[in-house]
mmCIF file of C-alpha atoms in Angstrom:
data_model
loop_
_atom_site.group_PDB
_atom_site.id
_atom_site.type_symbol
_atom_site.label_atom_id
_atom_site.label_comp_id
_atom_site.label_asym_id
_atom_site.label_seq_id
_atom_site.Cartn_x
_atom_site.Cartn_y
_atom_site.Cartn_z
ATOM 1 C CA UNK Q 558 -148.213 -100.363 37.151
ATOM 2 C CA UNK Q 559 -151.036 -100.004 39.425
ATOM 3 C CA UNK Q 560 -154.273 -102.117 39.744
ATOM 4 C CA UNK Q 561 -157.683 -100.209 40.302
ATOM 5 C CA UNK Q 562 -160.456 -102.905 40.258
ATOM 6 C CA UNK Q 563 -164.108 -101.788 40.161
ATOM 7 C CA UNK Q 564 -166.610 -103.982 41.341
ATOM 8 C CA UNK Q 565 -170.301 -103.398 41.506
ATOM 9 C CA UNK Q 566 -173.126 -104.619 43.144
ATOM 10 C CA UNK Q 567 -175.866 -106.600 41.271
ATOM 11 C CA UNK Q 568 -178.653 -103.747 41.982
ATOM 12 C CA UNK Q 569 -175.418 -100.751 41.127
ATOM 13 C CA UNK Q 570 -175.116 -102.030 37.529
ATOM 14 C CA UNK Q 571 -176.723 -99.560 35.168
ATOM 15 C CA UNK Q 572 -176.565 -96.764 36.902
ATOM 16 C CA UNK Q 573 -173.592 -95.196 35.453
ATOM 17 C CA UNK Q 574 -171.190 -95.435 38.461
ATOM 18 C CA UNK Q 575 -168.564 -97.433 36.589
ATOM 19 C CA UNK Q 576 -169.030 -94.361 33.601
ATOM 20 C CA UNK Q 577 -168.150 -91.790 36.689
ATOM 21 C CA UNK Q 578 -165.055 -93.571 37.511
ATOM 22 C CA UNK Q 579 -163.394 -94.625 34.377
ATOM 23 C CA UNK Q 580 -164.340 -91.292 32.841
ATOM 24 C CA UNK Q 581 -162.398 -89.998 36.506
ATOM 25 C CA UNK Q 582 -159.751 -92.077 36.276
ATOM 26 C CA UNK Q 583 -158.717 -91.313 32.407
ATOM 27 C CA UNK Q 584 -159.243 -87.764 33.107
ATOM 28 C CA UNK Q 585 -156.740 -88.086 36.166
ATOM 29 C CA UNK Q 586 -154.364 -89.974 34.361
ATOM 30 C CA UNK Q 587 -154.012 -87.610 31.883
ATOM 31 C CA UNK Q 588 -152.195 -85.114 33.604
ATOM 32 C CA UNK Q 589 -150.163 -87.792 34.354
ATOM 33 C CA UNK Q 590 -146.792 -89.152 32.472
ATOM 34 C CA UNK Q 591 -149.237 -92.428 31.451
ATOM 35 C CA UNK Q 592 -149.203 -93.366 27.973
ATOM 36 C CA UNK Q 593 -151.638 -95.997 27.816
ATOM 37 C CA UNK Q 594 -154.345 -97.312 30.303
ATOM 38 C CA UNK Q 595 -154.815 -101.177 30.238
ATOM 39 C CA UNK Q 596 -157.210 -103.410 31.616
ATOM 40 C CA UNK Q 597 -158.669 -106.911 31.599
ATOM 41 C CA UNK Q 598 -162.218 -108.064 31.073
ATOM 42 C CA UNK Q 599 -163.130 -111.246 31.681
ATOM 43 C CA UNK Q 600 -165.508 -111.139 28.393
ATOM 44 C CA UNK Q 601 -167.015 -114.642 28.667
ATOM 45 C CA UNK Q 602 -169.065 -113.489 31.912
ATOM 46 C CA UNK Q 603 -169.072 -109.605 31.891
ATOM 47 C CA UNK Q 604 -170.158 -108.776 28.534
ATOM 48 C CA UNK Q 605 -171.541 -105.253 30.231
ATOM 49 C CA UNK Q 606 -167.920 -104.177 31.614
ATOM 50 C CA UNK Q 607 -166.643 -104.815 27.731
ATOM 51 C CA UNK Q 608 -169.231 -102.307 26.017
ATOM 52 C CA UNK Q 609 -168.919 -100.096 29.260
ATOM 53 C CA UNK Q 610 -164.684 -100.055 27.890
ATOM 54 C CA UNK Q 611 -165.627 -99.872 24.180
ATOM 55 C CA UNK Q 612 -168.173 -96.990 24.741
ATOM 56 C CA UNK Q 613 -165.189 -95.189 26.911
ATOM 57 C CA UNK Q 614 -162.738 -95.745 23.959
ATOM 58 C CA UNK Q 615 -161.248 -98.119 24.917
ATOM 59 C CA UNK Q 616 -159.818 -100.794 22.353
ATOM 60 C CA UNK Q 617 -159.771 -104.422 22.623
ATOM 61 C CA UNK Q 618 -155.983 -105.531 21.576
ATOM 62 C CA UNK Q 619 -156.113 -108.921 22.982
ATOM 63 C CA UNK Q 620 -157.725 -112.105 23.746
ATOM 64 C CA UNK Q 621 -156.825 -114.709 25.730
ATOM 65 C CA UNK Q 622 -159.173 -118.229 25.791
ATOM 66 C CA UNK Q 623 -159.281 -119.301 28.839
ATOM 67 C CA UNK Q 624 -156.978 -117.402 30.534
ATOM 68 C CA UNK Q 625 -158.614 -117.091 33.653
ATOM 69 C CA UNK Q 626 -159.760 -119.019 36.093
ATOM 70 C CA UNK Q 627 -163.019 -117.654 38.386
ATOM 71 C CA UNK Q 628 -166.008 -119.140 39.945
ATOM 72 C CA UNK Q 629 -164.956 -122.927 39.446
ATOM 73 C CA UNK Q 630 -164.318 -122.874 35.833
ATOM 74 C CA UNK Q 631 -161.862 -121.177 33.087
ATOM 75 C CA UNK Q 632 -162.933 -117.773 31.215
ATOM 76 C CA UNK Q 633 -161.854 -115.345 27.913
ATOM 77 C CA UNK Q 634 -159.953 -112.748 29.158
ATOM 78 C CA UNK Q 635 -159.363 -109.445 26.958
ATOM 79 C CA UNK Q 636 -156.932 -106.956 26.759
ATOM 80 C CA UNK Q 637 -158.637 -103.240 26.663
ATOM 81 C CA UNK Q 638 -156.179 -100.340 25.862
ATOM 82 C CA UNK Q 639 -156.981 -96.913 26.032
ATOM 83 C CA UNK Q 640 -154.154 -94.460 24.652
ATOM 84 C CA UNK Q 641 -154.360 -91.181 26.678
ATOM 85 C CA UNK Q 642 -150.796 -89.772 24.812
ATOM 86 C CA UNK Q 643 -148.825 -91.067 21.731
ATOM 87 C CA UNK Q 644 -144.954 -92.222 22.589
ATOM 88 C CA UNK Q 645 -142.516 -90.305 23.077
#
């Protein structure tokens, strides 16, 4: 399990940085033994990070309402998945 948050600057959004590095990272990962990348979104305030996962492949398996708790009030979380191998 390992936790690889990418945060951007207002002004860096758009500019395909957060392409580079997923694209990166799923490339990396699979020459690893990784079966499935996961990640959560916090939908209800980053709508841009969710189409940034669904344009990657990425496939929204979850939801949560209100399972988070940022900036002073509760948010919808979802579950992305991205399956870089089949089981085994």
């Amino acid at each position: 399990h390992w936790r690889l948050p990418f945060i951007f600057l207002p002004n860096q959004v758009g500019q395909g940085y957060g392409s580079i590095l997923m694209n990166e990272l799923i490339r990396a990962c699979q020459n690893l033994d990784v079966l499935n990348l996961m990640s959560w979104v916090t939908v209800s305030e980053n709508q841009i990070s969710a189409h940034l996962h669904k344009k990657l492949g990425f496939e929204q398996v979850g939801l949560v309402e209100k399972g988070g708790y940022k900036h002073v009030q509760w948010h919808d979380i979802a579950l992305f998945q991205y399956k870089l191998k089949e089981s085994v």
